[in-house]
Short mmCIF file of C-alpha atoms in Angstrom, two decimals:
data_model
loop_
_atom_site.label_atom_id
_atom_site.label_comp_id
_atom_site.label_asym_id
_atom_site.label_seq_id
_atom_site.Cartn_x
_atom_site.Cartn_y
_atom_site.Cartn_z
CA MET A 110 10.99 11.88 -30.09
CA THR A 111 8.29 13.94 -30.85
CA ALA A 112 6.42 13.65 -33.43
CA ALA A 113 5.79 16.34 -35.92
CA PRO A 114 3.27 19.18 -36.07
CA GLU A 115 0.22 17.98 -38.43
CA PRO A 116 -2.52 20.25 -39.70
CA GLY A 117 -5.69 21.25 -37.62
CA GLY A 118 -3.75 21.22 -34.03
CA ASP A 119 -1.20 18.85 -31.42
CA PRO A 120 -0.92 15.64 -33.08
CA VAL A 121 -0.24 14.47 -29.90
CA ARG A 122 -3.74 15.21 -28.86
CA ARG A 123 -5.14 14.11 -31.92
CA ASN A 124 -4.21 10.52 -31.68
CA SER A 125 -2.65 8.09 -30.26
CA GLN A 126 0.22 7.05 -32.20
CA ALA A 127 1.22 10.39 -32.56
CA ALA A 128 1.70 9.89 -28.51
CA ARG A 129 3.29 7.01 -28.20
CA ALA A 130 6.20 7.98 -30.81
CA ARG A 131 6.69 11.24 -28.13
CA ILE A 132 7.23 8.96 -24.96
CA ARG A 133 8.44 5.91 -25.84
CA TYR A 134 12.25 5.54 -25.08
CA SER A 135 15.22 2.73 -26.59
CA ARG A 136 15.58 0.20 -23.66
CA ARG A 137 18.78 -1.26 -25.71
CA ASP A 138 20.34 2.15 -25.72
CA ALA A 139 19.60 3.02 -21.91
CA LEU A 140 21.46 -0.78 -21.14
CA ALA A 141 24.68 0.75 -23.55
CA ARG A 142 24.06 4.06 -21.05
CA PHE A 143 24.12 1.73 -17.85
CA LEU A 144 26.87 0.16 -19.25
CA GLY A 145 29.02 3.42 -20.03
CA THR A 146 28.29 4.27 -15.99
CA LEU A 147 29.15 0.61 -14.57
CA ARG A 148 32.35 0.51 -16.04
CA SER A 149 33.50 3.96 -15.18
CA HIS A 150 32.42 3.55 -11.74
CA GLY A 151 34.74 -0.15 -11.63
CA HIS A 152 32.35 -2.66 -11.80
CA HIS A 153 33.28 -4.53 -14.35
CA VAL A 154 31.84 -7.33 -13.70
CA HIS A 155 28.33 -6.71 -13.54
CA ALA A 156 29.48 -4.91 -16.64
CA GLU A 157 29.84 -8.17 -17.78
CA SER A 158 26.35 -9.29 -17.60
CA VAL A 159 24.68 -5.82 -19.53
CA ALA A 160 27.38 -5.87 -21.91
CA ALA A 161 26.00 -9.65 -22.13
CA ALA A 162 22.17 -8.42 -22.52
CA ILE A 163 22.90 -6.04 -24.55
CA GLU A 164 24.06 -8.36 -27.15
CA ALA A 165 21.73 -10.98 -26.61
CA TRP A 166 19.23 -7.44 -26.97
CA ASP A 167 21.23 -7.24 -30.85
CA GLU A 168 20.59 -10.48 -31.92
CA HIS A 169 16.48 -10.40 -30.73
CA GLY A 170 16.17 -7.10 -33.30
CA GLY A 171 13.75 -5.74 -31.65
CA ASP A 172 12.43 -4.36 -27.60
CA PRO A 173 10.70 -7.51 -25.90
CA ALA A 174 8.86 -5.61 -23.84
CA GLU A 175 7.73 -3.34 -26.66
CA GLU A 176 6.13 -6.91 -28.25
CA ASN A 177 5.07 -8.02 -24.62
CA CYS A 178 2.74 -4.92 -24.91
CA ASP A 179 1.76 -4.50 -28.49
CA ALA A 180 0.55 -8.60 -27.87
CA VAL A 181 -1.40 -7.67 -25.15
CA GLY A 182 -2.56 -5.18 -26.62
CA GLU A 183 -4.19 -6.49 -29.24
CA VAL A 184 -5.87 -9.45 -27.60
CA VAL A 185 -7.24 -7.22 -25.29
CA ALA A 186 -8.89 -5.14 -27.99
CA VAL A 187 -10.37 -7.87 -30.23
CA ALA A 188 -12.33 -9.28 -26.78
CA LEU A 189 -13.72 -6.69 -25.90
CA ALA A 190 -14.68 -6.14 -30.24
CA GLU A 191 -16.11 -9.37 -29.30
CA LEU A 192 -17.78 -8.54 -26.46
CA GLY A 193 -20.04 -5.53 -27.94
CA HIS A 194 -17.74 -2.07 -27.64
CA ASP A 195 -17.80 -1.12 -31.04
CA ARG A 196 -15.27 1.48 -30.29
CA ALA A 197 -12.56 -1.35 -28.98
CA ALA A 198 -10.59 -3.04 -32.48
CA PRO A 199 -6.65 -3.72 -32.25
CA GLU A 200 -5.79 -0.47 -35.00
CA ASN A 201 -7.18 2.06 -32.03
CA LEU A 202 -5.57 0.59 -29.16
CA GLU A 203 -1.75 1.54 -28.43
CA VAL A 204 0.18 -0.13 -25.42
CA CYS A 205 3.39 1.29 -24.29
CA PRO A 206 5.46 0.07 -21.13
CA VAL A 207 7.84 3.20 -20.21
CA ALA A 208 10.54 3.78 -17.90
CA ARG A 209 8.82 6.56 -15.98
CA GLN A 210 7.46 5.07 -12.34
CA ALA A 211 5.04 8.48 -11.45
CA ILE A 212 2.68 6.23 -12.12
CA SER A 213 1.93 2.40 -12.06
CA ALA A 214 -0.84 1.77 -14.94
CA THR A 215 -2.64 4.55 -17.49
CA ALA A 216 -4.84 5.65 -20.82
CA ARG A 217 -5.79 8.32 -22.00
CA GLY A 218 -8.96 8.33 -25.42
CA TYR A 219 -8.26 10.81 -28.07
CA GLU A 220 -9.48 12.47 -30.65
CA ASP A 221 -9.81 10.35 -33.33
CA GLY A 222 -11.35 7.77 -31.01
CA SER A 223 -7.97 5.51 -30.25
CA ALA A 224 -6.50 5.67 -27.11
CA LEU A 225 -2.99 4.74 -25.73
CA ALA A 226 -2.33 3.08 -22.81
CA LEU A 227 0.95 3.11 -20.66
CA VAL A 228 1.93 0.58 -18.52
CA SER A 229 5.49 1.66 -16.31
CA ASP A 230 8.49 -1.10 -16.63
CA SER A 231 8.80 -1.24 -12.81
CA LEU A 232 5.04 -2.76 -12.58
CA VAL A 233 5.78 -5.61 -14.76
CA ALA A 234 9.25 -6.23 -13.26
CA PHE A 235 6.76 -6.69 -10.03
CA ALA A 236 4.33 -8.75 -11.52
CA MET A 237 7.33 -10.81 -13.27
CA LEU A 238 7.98 -11.99 -9.99
CA TYR A 239 4.88 -12.61 -8.49
CA ALA A 240 3.85 -15.14 -11.58
CA GLN A 241 7.81 -16.65 -11.21
CA HIS A 242 6.67 -17.61 -7.58
CA LEU A 243 2.93 -18.21 -7.84
CA ALA A 244 4.64 -20.87 -10.60
CA ASP A 245 7.69 -22.50 -8.62
CA ALA A 246 4.66 -23.26 -5.75
CA ARG A 247 2.06 -24.71 -8.20
CA THR A 248 3.23 -26.10 -10.70
CA LYS A 249 5.68 -30.05 -10.15
CA GLU A 250 7.88 -32.53 -13.16
CA SER A 251 4.53 -34.73 -13.22
CA ALA A 252 0.66 -34.27 -13.35
CA LEU A 253 0.74 -36.42 -9.87
CA ALA A 254 2.61 -33.87 -7.91
CA THR A 255 0.82 -31.32 -8.92
CA ALA A 256 -2.63 -32.87 -7.98
CA ARG A 257 -1.12 -33.29 -4.68
CA SER A 258 -0.03 -29.92 -3.98
CA VAL A 259 -3.76 -28.09 -5.52
CA PHE A 260 -4.69 -30.93 -2.73
CA ARG A 261 -2.70 -29.28 0.09
CA ARG A 262 -3.85 -25.75 -0.46
CA TYR A 263 -7.69 -26.85 -0.94
CA PHE A 264 -7.84 -29.09 1.88
CA ARG A 265 -4.55 -28.41 4.41
CA ASP A 266 -4.33 -24.77 3.26
CA GLU A 267 -0.55 -24.91 2.52
CA SER A 268 0.52 -22.43 -0.59
CA GLY A 269 3.11 -24.35 -1.07
CA LEU A 270 4.97 -20.49 -1.27
CA ASP A 271 8.43 -19.78 -0.33
CA GLU A 272 6.70 -16.71 0.80
CA ASP A 273 9.72 -15.50 3.09
CA LEU A 274 11.41 -15.64 -0.04
CA LEU A 275 8.54 -14.11 -2.19
CA ALA A 276 8.42 -11.05 0.75
CA ALA A 277 11.85 -10.93 0.80
CA SER A 278 13.01 -10.75 -2.87
CA LEU A 279 10.07 -8.11 -3.51
CA ARG A 280 11.48 -5.44 -0.80
CA PHE A 281 14.65 -5.95 -2.11
CA SER A 282 13.65 -5.08 -5.31
CA ALA A 283 11.95 -1.91 -4.31
CA LEU A 284 14.15 -0.87 -2.08
CA HIS A 285 16.14 -0.65 -6.09
CA GLN A 286 13.45 1.12 -7.54
CA ARG A 287 13.36 3.76 -5.48
CA VAL A 288 16.37 4.78 -4.36
CA LEU A 289 17.74 3.85 -8.01
CA GLY A 290 15.73 4.23 -10.67
CA GLY A 291 15.84 0.97 -11.93
CA PRO A 292 13.99 -2.58 -11.37
CA VAL A 293 16.57 -4.66 -9.84
CA THR A 294 15.05 -8.46 -9.51
CA PRO A 295 15.71 -11.21 -7.95
CA PHE A 296 13.78 -13.93 -10.01
CA PRO A 297 13.53 -17.46 -9.36
CA VAL A 298 15.22 -20.67 -10.80
CA LEU A 299 12.36 -22.51 -13.05
CA THR A 300 11.93 -25.56 -14.75
CA ASP A 301 10.99 -25.22 -18.24
CA ARG A 302 7.43 -26.35 -17.14
CA GLN A 303 7.23 -24.00 -14.79
CA GLN A 304 8.48 -21.15 -16.69
CA THR A 305 5.59 -21.55 -19.05
CA ASP A 306 3.54 -21.25 -17.00
CA ALA A 307 5.09 -18.18 -15.09
CA ASP A 308 4.29 -16.59 -18.68
CA TRP A 309 0.68 -17.81 -18.29
CA TYR A 310 -0.02 -15.97 -15.78
CA LEU A 311 2.04 -12.61 -16.22
CA THR A 312 0.31 -12.58 -19.97
CA HIS A 313 -3.58 -12.63 -18.16
CA CYS A 314 -2.09 -10.93 -15.57
CA LEU A 315 -1.05 -7.52 -18.15
CA ARG A 316 -4.89 -8.11 -19.79
CA PHE A 317 -6.56 -7.83 -16.74
CA VAL A 318 -4.36 -4.17 -16.14
CA VAL A 319 -5.09 -2.92 -19.69
CA ALA A 320 -8.61 -3.95 -20.18
CA HIS A 321 -8.64 -1.83 -17.23
CA GLU A 322 -7.75 1.03 -18.04
CA TYR A 323 -9.09 0.40 -21.32
CA ALA A 324 -11.59 0.34 -19.84
CA HIS A 325 -11.81 3.45 -18.41
CA VAL A 326 -11.96 5.74 -21.84
CA LEU A 327 -14.24 2.63 -23.78
CA LEU A 328 -16.98 3.22 -20.48
CA GLY A 329 -16.71 7.52 -20.94
CA HIS A 330 -14.69 7.85 -16.90
CA GLY A 331 -13.33 11.15 -18.00
CA THR A 332 -10.24 11.97 -20.55
CA ALA A 333 -7.58 12.02 -17.84
CA ALA A 334 -4.83 15.58 -18.08
CA PRO A 335 -1.39 14.37 -19.21
CA GLY A 336 0.63 12.71 -16.20
CA VAL A 337 -2.91 11.75 -13.93
CA SER A 338 -3.81 8.01 -14.04
CA SER A 339 -6.64 7.96 -15.68
CA CYS A 340 -7.95 6.34 -12.27
CA ALA A 341 -8.89 10.07 -10.91
CA GLY A 342 -12.39 10.01 -10.80
CA ASP A 343 -15.05 8.26 -9.42
CA PRO A 344 -14.25 5.81 -7.27
CA GLY A 345 -17.01 3.65 -8.47
CA TRP A 346 -15.80 4.06 -11.59
CA GLU A 347 -13.37 1.13 -10.27
CA THR A 348 -15.87 -1.11 -10.21
CA GLU A 349 -16.82 -0.53 -12.99
CA ALA A 350 -13.44 -1.24 -15.00
CA ASP A 351 -12.50 -3.97 -12.71
CA GLU A 352 -15.72 -6.37 -13.58
CA LEU A 353 -15.46 -5.24 -17.76
CA ALA A 354 -10.87 -6.20 -17.08
CA LEU A 355 -12.44 -9.70 -15.98
CA ARG A 356 -14.74 -10.15 -18.63
CA THR A 357 -12.16 -8.91 -20.93
CA VAL A 358 -9.96 -11.84 -19.66
CA LEU A 359 -11.75 -14.69 -19.41
CA HIS A 360 -13.34 -14.20 -23.19
CA ALA A 361 -9.51 -13.26 -24.23
CA TRP A 362 -8.78 -16.48 -22.78
CA ARG A 363 -12.22 -18.67 -23.99
CA ARG A 364 -11.27 -17.61 -27.34
CA HIS A 365 -7.18 -17.08 -27.31
CA GLY A 366 -5.28 -18.90 -24.34
CA PRO A 367 -3.29 -19.68 -23.14
CA GLY A 368 -3.29 -22.15 -19.86
CA THR A 369 -6.93 -22.80 -18.34
CA ARG A 370 -9.70 -20.77 -16.64
CA LEU A 371 -7.48 -20.88 -13.53
CA HIS A 372 -4.31 -19.36 -14.89
CA ALA A 373 -6.80 -16.52 -16.57
CA GLY A 374 -8.06 -16.23 -12.19
CA LEU A 375 -4.88 -16.32 -10.78
CA GLY A 376 -3.86 -14.24 -13.26
CA ALA A 377 -6.60 -11.50 -12.53
CA LEU A 378 -5.21 -11.58 -8.91
CA LEU A 379 -1.46 -10.88 -9.03
CA ALA A 380 -3.00 -7.46 -11.88
CA VAL A 381 -4.89 -6.36 -8.25
CA VAL A 382 -1.84 -7.39 -6.04
CA VAL A 383 0.79 -5.90 -8.76
CA VAL A 384 -0.80 -2.49 -8.99
CA HIS A 385 -2.02 -2.89 -5.36
CA PHE A 386 1.98 -3.46 -4.03
CA SER A 387 3.96 -0.84 -6.65
CA GLU A 388 1.15 1.34 -5.63
CA ARG A 389 2.11 1.42 -2.08
CA ALA A 390 6.03 0.83 -2.17
CA LEU A 391 6.25 3.18 -4.83
CA PHE A 392 4.51 6.16 -4.03
CA ILE A 393 4.03 8.96 -2.19
CA HIS A 394 0.54 9.39 -3.40
CA ARG A 395 -0.80 8.42 -6.54
CA GLY A 396 -3.83 10.70 -7.72
CA THR A 397 -5.98 8.13 -8.53
CA THR A 398 -8.44 6.31 -6.24
CA HIS A 399 -7.74 3.33 -6.61
CA PRO A 400 -10.05 1.35 -4.11
CA PRO A 401 -8.36 -1.01 -0.67
CA ALA A 402 -6.60 -4.24 -3.03
CA THR A 403 -8.55 -6.17 -0.38
CA GLU A 404 -11.92 -4.91 -1.66
CA ARG A 405 -11.42 -5.20 -5.38
CA LEU A 406 -9.97 -8.94 -4.41
CA ASP A 407 -13.06 -9.70 -2.87
CA ARG A 408 -15.37 -8.34 -5.69
CA LEU A 409 -12.92 -10.26 -8.24
CA VAL A 410 -13.41 -13.84 -6.04
CA ARG A 411 -16.92 -12.90 -6.26
CA SER A 412 -16.52 -13.27 -10.19
CA LEU A 413 -15.29 -15.88 -10.39
CA PRO A 414 -16.83 -19.78 -10.56
CA PRO A 415 -16.85 -21.35 -7.59
CA HIS A 416 -13.80 -24.19 -8.16
CA VAL A 417 -11.76 -20.90 -9.33
CA ALA A 418 -12.58 -19.14 -7.19
CA LEU A 419 -11.97 -20.71 -3.75
CA LEU A 420 -7.75 -20.89 -4.62
CA VAL A 421 -7.63 -17.96 -6.46
CA GLY A 422 -9.21 -16.23 -2.77
CA GLN A 423 -6.37 -18.99 -0.56
CA TYR A 424 -3.95 -16.83 -2.88
CA GLY A 425 -5.43 -13.80 -2.79
CA SER A 426 -5.18 -13.96 0.94
CA THR A 427 -1.75 -14.64 1.04
CA LEU A 428 -0.41 -12.38 -1.16
CA MET A 429 -2.13 -9.78 0.33
CA GLY A 430 -0.57 -10.15 3.37
CA LEU A 431 3.29 -10.53 2.23
CA THR A 432 2.29 -8.00 0.04
CA ASP A 433 1.60 -5.52 2.82
CA ARG A 434 5.19 -6.24 4.87
CA ALA A 435 6.92 -6.54 2.18
CA ALA A 436 5.78 -2.66 0.50
CA HIS A 437 6.01 -1.24 4.23
CA PHE A 438 8.18 1.47 4.32
CA GLY A 439 8.61 3.77 7.23
CA ALA A 440 9.85 3.96 11.14
CA GLY A 441 7.94 0.76 12.79
CA ALA A 442 8.01 -0.92 10.03
CA ALA A 443 7.76 -5.07 10.49
CA PRO A 444 11.54 -5.44 9.30
CA VAL A 445 11.83 -8.03 6.14
CA PRO A 446 15.03 -9.74 6.08
CA TRP A 447 16.28 -9.07 2.46
CA GLN A 448 19.79 -9.72 2.24
CA PRO A 449 19.41 -13.47 2.87
CA VAL A 450 17.21 -13.15 -0.83
CA LEU A 451 21.61 -12.38 -2.27
CA ASP A 452 22.12 -15.68 -1.51
CA HIS A 453 19.35 -17.75 -1.88
CA PRO A 454 20.19 -21.25 -3.89
CA ARG A 455 17.57 -20.75 -6.23
CA VAL A 456 17.48 -17.02 -6.76
CA ARG A 457 19.66 -16.35 -10.06
CA ARG A 458 22.59 -13.90 -9.88
CA GLN A 459 23.63 -11.06 -10.61
CA GLY A 460 26.77 -8.88 -9.10
CA ILE A 461 25.61 -5.42 -8.67
CA TRP A 462 24.38 -7.26 -5.62
CA LEU A 463 26.97 -7.94 -4.22
CA ASP A 464 28.46 -4.49 -5.50
CA HIS A 465 26.03 -3.14 -4.36
CA ARG A 466 25.67 -4.59 -0.93
CA ASP A 467 26.47 -2.82 2.04
CA ASP A 468 25.11 0.30 0.51
CA LEU A 469 21.31 -0.98 0.30
CA ALA A 470 21.88 -1.50 3.42
CA ARG A 471 22.34 1.43 4.49
CA TYR A 472 19.83 3.03 2.09
CA ALA A 473 17.03 0.34 4.16
CA GLU A 474 18.16 1.44 7.18
CA ILE A 475 17.87 5.39 6.60
CA GLN A 476 14.52 4.40 5.40
CA SER A 477 12.44 2.83 8.39
CA HIS A 478 14.28 6.46 10.75
CA ALA A 479 11.46 8.41 12.42
CA PRO A 480 11.45 12.01 11.65
CA HIS A 481 12.95 13.29 14.40
CA GLU A 482 16.15 10.85 13.68
CA LEU A 483 16.51 12.02 9.92
CA VAL A 484 16.38 15.71 11.19
CA ALA A 485 19.72 14.61 13.63
CA ALA A 486 21.16 13.50 10.66
CA LEU A 487 21.00 16.34 9.07
CA ARG A 488 22.70 18.63 11.30
CA GLU A 489 24.75 16.29 12.21
CA GLY A 490 26.52 16.09 8.43
CA ASP A 491 25.57 20.06 7.91
CA ALA A 492 28.35 20.36 10.88
CA ARG A 493 30.66 18.07 9.88
CA HIS A 494 30.61 19.63 5.81
CA GLY A 495 29.14 23.06 6.62
CA THR A 496 26.30 23.29 4.03
CA ALA A 497 22.84 23.67 5.85
CA VAL A 498 20.47 20.81 4.56
CA SER A 499 18.79 21.58 7.93
CA ALA A 500 17.73 23.93 7.43
CA GLY A 501 15.12 22.22 5.26
CA ALA A 502 14.56 19.63 7.60
CA GLU A 503 13.16 21.83 9.89
CA ALA A 504 11.45 23.23 8.12
CA VAL A 505 9.36 20.22 7.13
CA LEU A 506 8.87 18.58 9.62
CA ALA A 507 7.50 22.56 11.90
CA GLY A 508 4.66 21.50 8.72
CA ARG A 509 5.82 24.01 6.19
CA THR A 510 6.74 21.20 3.70
CA GLY A 511 7.06 23.36 0.79
CA ASP A 512 9.63 25.97 2.89
CA GLY A 513 11.63 22.78 2.61
CA LEU A 514 11.35 21.29 -0.48
CA ARG A 515 12.97 24.75 -1.66
CA LEU A 516 15.27 25.31 0.67
CA TRP A 517 16.71 22.32 -0.93
CA GLY A 518 16.63 23.75 -3.22
CA LEU A 519 13.76 22.78 -5.93
CA PRO A 520 11.86 25.73 -8.19
CA PRO A 521 8.01 27.45 -6.55
CA ARG A 522 6.42 25.67 -9.30
CA ARG A 523 7.72 22.38 -9.05
CA VAL A 524 7.14 22.57 -5.07
CA GLU A 525 3.40 23.04 -5.57
CA GLU A 526 3.42 20.10 -8.18
CA ILE A 527 4.86 18.53 -5.44
CA THR A 528 2.27 18.87 -2.71
CA ASP A 529 -0.56 18.12 -4.24
CA PRO A 530 -2.05 14.73 -3.11
CA ALA A 531 -4.19 15.06 -6.46
CA LEU A 532 -1.15 14.79 -8.62
CA PRO A 533 0.64 11.00 -8.70
CA LEU A 534 4.17 11.64 -7.38
CA SER A 535 6.52 9.23 -6.75
CA PHE A 536 9.95 8.74 -3.67
CA TRP A 537 12.32 7.64 -6.92
CA GLY A 538 11.04 11.27 -8.49
CA LEU A 539 10.91 13.82 -5.10
CA LEU A 540 14.25 11.65 -4.62
CA ASP A 541 16.62 12.35 -7.63
CA GLU A 542 14.85 15.74 -7.60
CA ILE A 543 16.41 16.34 -4.42
CA HIS A 544 19.20 14.62 -4.79
CA THR A 545 20.01 16.87 -7.64
CA THR A 546 19.83 20.44 -6.33
CA LEU A 547 21.71 19.84 -3.09
CA PRO A 548 24.87 21.06 -2.85
CA ALA A 549 27.52 18.50 -2.74
CA VAL A 550 28.90 17.06 -0.18
CA PRO A 551 32.66 15.41 0.26
CA HIS A 552 31.03 12.25 2.31
CA PRO A 553 31.72 8.42 1.02
CA ALA A 554 28.52 8.05 -0.41
CA GLY A 555 28.22 11.03 -2.39
CA ARG A 556 25.36 13.89 -2.17
CA LEU A 557 22.62 10.28 -2.49
CA ASP A 558 22.58 10.20 1.96
CA PRO A 559 21.43 13.27 2.99
CA ALA A 560 19.22 13.80 -0.53
CA LEU A 561 17.40 9.79 0.73
CA ARG A 562 17.37 11.24 4.32
CA ALA A 563 15.26 14.29 3.16
CA ALA A 564 13.50 12.67 1.24
CA THR A 565 12.54 10.08 3.51
CA LEU A 566 11.59 13.16 5.74
CA ALA A 567 9.69 14.47 2.88
CA GLN A 568 7.29 11.62 2.77
CA TYR A 569 6.23 11.20 6.13
CA ALA A 570 5.02 15.05 5.46
CA LEU A 571 3.05 14.42 2.48
CA MET A 572 2.16 11.67 3.66
CA GLU A 573 0.89 13.30 7.05
CA GLU A 574 2.44 10.82 9.16
CA ILE A 575 5.08 13.71 10.75
CA ARG A 576 3.21 13.79 14.58
#
């Protein structure tokens, strides 16, 4: 929806509410369109689950994602005001979840002193997955069992995490978002008590993310251009924003809850890990200056009380290791056997997994091919279908990425934006554009396989991994 012009200039330049009105979208309508697509393709099992989700949505009477973000934004603004930041107030901060993958999270200040923070749906989905696995590992049905779990973590270095299942679940969800553009996340089945703890971890995680982005505005770290993260500036700003975000999360926990100081500390940890995973798994280049996640984690641990820092640091090292394993797409990546997650007895079922199991396996394999293998496959496709996709691939392989993108039909202005490393670019965004411009081929999988090979090759070039 576009905001109506107001006297005195563009309303989007003047206040956050007008900017939010322009970018918000109806998730209920998006589900309805997805339902129509599923039915038209004969995916009736999954269509039934989506229809049930739409019915539940209508009974709820609102967008739970927006409601959650509104609640997080209000608490963050109040906490920052209580910490002495005069510009922070609930009416000055808008927080909006967005479907776009060209950001993980960002914020922008406006002429009236307000600010708009954007948090991608993909980041929220990943955060929920981490939070649920952490709760599954830490929360037992009795206080004694929980105490034993803490003892093992402290003294025997056993996290209690099902590391293989979490890595496989992250891989599966990232693969969906890279290729199909939307979060499909295999959540574990939790008890009520575990779900409560997972919700608390998620709350503190999102508070840290929003507080970090809002801190850039409050601390005068510059105003990002439209579509560019607020983190596009001096790397030292990141340390300042992290420090203020952690103070905000701990203050908000003391004044507003929920849970314990450890919930708040682990939630802050998840924020660092989730942003790292999102940007490494989904992005080609980020347009940001986030320091290495290990550095952010080390500073976070040093800023926490000792009894909290020890556990947060131990979980952090475990989560960082499995995150890096799950997030690496490309030739030479260690295999992450995500297929068994579909049959795991403790994972909630979704019909679409069974519908697209073979397709997803093929998509994963294509993204593990080396550049010369991708070019050879595109040449073979040209010979079979009479197309000329390999001409662009040859240009990319020779180091002329812009020429290759133009040969694939992308307009010159977009080519210039894609090849600018200062601008954020997601793999899905690149794939979607290439998929749209390549000629149709009589292939069982339509145009997606050639487009996926072309996008994977372009990713290598844009990340300077073609040697």
